[in-house]
Amino acid sequence: GDSVTQMEGPVTLSEEAFLTINCTYTATGYPSLFWYVQYPGEGLQLLLKATKADDKGSNKGFEATYRKETTSFHLEKGSVQVSDSAVYFCALTSNTGGFKTIFGAGTRLFVKA
Amino acid sequence: GAVVSQHPSWVICKSGTSVKIECRSLDFQATTMFWYRQFPKQSLMLMATSNEGSKATYEQGVEKDKFLINHASLTLSTLTVTSAHPEDSSFYICSARDEGETQYFGPGTRLLVL
């Protein structure tokens, strides 16, 4: 079945450091790919998405490119801030199987001042 | 952007009682809503898919008699945890899908069963 694998955390960075959180997927069909962010005690917020190969999603300085050849959707940010500390979930929604969303395990990010 | 609300945000109840959680799409119609459960420091686990006007589709291992889902309108789905026990304590999150593929998530409901 469809699955999402993302790098284990926690990831601890200093402010202004470069961030990469790896995400790979397996899916039948042509899934849409998402990154969600969850701040402590809150629900999920859509961070960015890409719906087809080579699309780049971007928001708030974060970006990720849909790479079909490597089945990856890595999240990057050039300069993280303390306020970026949260849990980041990579996810896919496939047009097969009723548009269910499959989530990765989540990666917790800590950014130190 | 699209907003999904959940009510209540926190609930504490005694073991054996039932708890109802509401999920509303505030500014769009959602033919499909999803209910997830999240344990501390873990990912979201899909419990069921709720389609307006029809029975919910439950994921394997989720007791449909335990977690009653009703999707009576295009903007409201409810999850009732019946005869709650301490092991049902968790963070319950709903999402609503618009006409596209994007899901919008509610802020979650934290349930504590004593």
XYZ file of N, CA, C and O in Angstrom, chain A residues 32 34 36 38 41-44 46 49 89 93 99-101 103-105 108, chain B residues 34 36 38 41-44 46 59 91 93 97 101-103 105-107 110:
152
model
N -0.722 13.455 -4.811
C -0.355 14.811 -4.436
C 0.435 14.713 -3.133
O 0.180 13.836 -2.310
N 2.232 16.661 0.315
C 1.980 17.761 1.238
C 3.017 17.769 2.357
O 3.552 16.724 2.747
N 2.745 19.268 6.277
C 1.931 19.901 7.305
C 2.821 20.228 8.498
O 3.799 19.534 8.767
N 2.688 21.110 12.749
C 1.872 21.063 13.969
C 2.641 21.732 15.097
O 3.696 21.238 15.513
N 0.325 21.474 20.960
C -1.047 21.567 21.420
C -2.063 21.962 20.375
O -3.229 22.192 20.708
N -1.648 22.027 19.118
C -2.560 22.473 18.069
C -2.767 21.392 17.021
O -2.108 20.352 17.013
N -3.727 21.643 16.134
C -3.948 20.740 15.015
C -2.934 20.986 13.921
O -1.957 21.709 14.099
N -3.177 20.364 12.771
C -2.233 20.480 11.660
C -2.574 21.668 10.778
O -3.739 21.976 10.548
N -1.652 23.186 6.899
C -1.001 22.923 5.628
C 0.128 23.930 5.437
O -0.079 25.142 5.504
N 2.221 22.359 -0.707
C 1.816 21.154 -1.422
C 2.316 21.203 -2.857
O 2.658 22.270 -3.379
N 5.034 17.097 9.261
C 4.543 15.837 8.711
C 4.528 15.904 7.193
O 3.956 16.821 6.608
N -1.680 12.187 -0.748
C -3.064 11.822 -1.027
C -3.095 11.255 -2.428
O -2.668 11.903 -3.377
N -9.029 8.903 -1.879
C -8.384 10.167 -1.492
C -7.993 10.195 -0.019
O -8.013 11.242 0.604
N -7.621 9.053 0.515
C -7.134 9.058 1.882
C -5.768 9.708 1.925
O -4.979 9.603 0.986
N -5.483 10.344 3.026
C -4.170 10.943 3.220
C -3.339 10.045 4.116
O -3.786 9.637 5.185
N 0.103 9.775 6.252
C 1.079 10.641 6.893
C 2.362 9.900 7.213
O 2.345 8.708 7.554
N 3.447 10.619 7.151
C 4.686 10.117 7.705
C 4.639 10.214 9.218
O 3.680 10.736 9.803
N 5.674 9.733 9.855
C 5.699 9.655 11.322
C 5.891 11.011 11.980
O 5.661 11.151 13.179
N 10.238 16.128 14.567
C 10.193 17.262 15.491
C 11.425 18.123 15.274
O 12.549 17.624 15.233
N -12.775 13.538 7.586
C -11.964 12.451 8.109
C -11.760 12.652 9.610
O -11.616 13.776 10.078
N -9.216 11.518 12.728
C -7.917 10.956 13.060
C -7.756 10.916 14.576
O -8.353 11.687 15.325
N -4.498 10.864 17.383
C -3.049 11.060 17.501
C -2.632 10.825 18.935
O -3.102 11.496 19.865
N 3.316 12.353 20.657
C 4.564 12.248 19.891
C 4.475 11.219 18.768
O 5.498 10.656 18.362
N 3.291 10.970 18.274
C 3.122 10.042 17.166
C 2.380 10.711 16.024
O 1.904 11.847 16.142
N 2.312 9.991 14.935
C 1.643 10.543 13.765
C 0.134 10.374 13.887
O -0.382 9.833 14.863
N -0.566 10.872 12.900
C -2.017 10.755 12.893
C -2.422 9.386 12.367
O -1.882 8.907 11.363
N -5.596 7.447 10.820
C -6.941 7.633 10.272
C -7.876 6.620 10.917
O -7.608 5.423 10.922
N -11.541 2.417 9.327
C -10.289 1.731 9.047
C -10.224 0.433 9.855
O -10.896 0.274 10.890
N -5.788 12.609 21.408
C -6.036 13.862 20.684
C -6.764 13.471 19.406
O -6.231 12.695 18.602
N -8.501 14.552 15.900
C -8.439 15.621 14.910
C -9.325 15.266 13.728
O -9.297 14.137 13.238
N -12.450 17.864 3.452
C -11.887 18.009 2.116
C -12.812 18.858 1.268
O -14.019 18.644 1.242
N -8.395 18.384 -3.655
C -7.807 17.322 -2.845
C -7.335 17.819 -1.492
O -6.928 17.026 -0.654
N -7.361 19.112 -1.288
C -6.779 19.652 -0.066
C -7.668 19.368 1.128
O -8.882 19.563 1.078
N -7.026 18.898 2.180
C -7.729 18.706 3.438
C -7.396 19.858 4.371
O -6.253 20.282 4.453
N -7.577 20.951 8.320
C -7.654 20.276 9.602
C -8.236 21.176 10.679
O -7.973 22.384 10.726
N -9.000 20.554 11.555
C -9.464 21.240 12.732
C -8.338 21.347 13.755
O -7.296 20.704 13.612
N -8.548 22.132 14.794
C -7.505 22.338 15.806
C -7.347 21.175 16.767
O -6.412 21.169 17.570
N -8.783 17.416 22.672
C -8.037 16.563 23.602
C -9.023 15.941 24.582
O -9.745 16.647 25.290
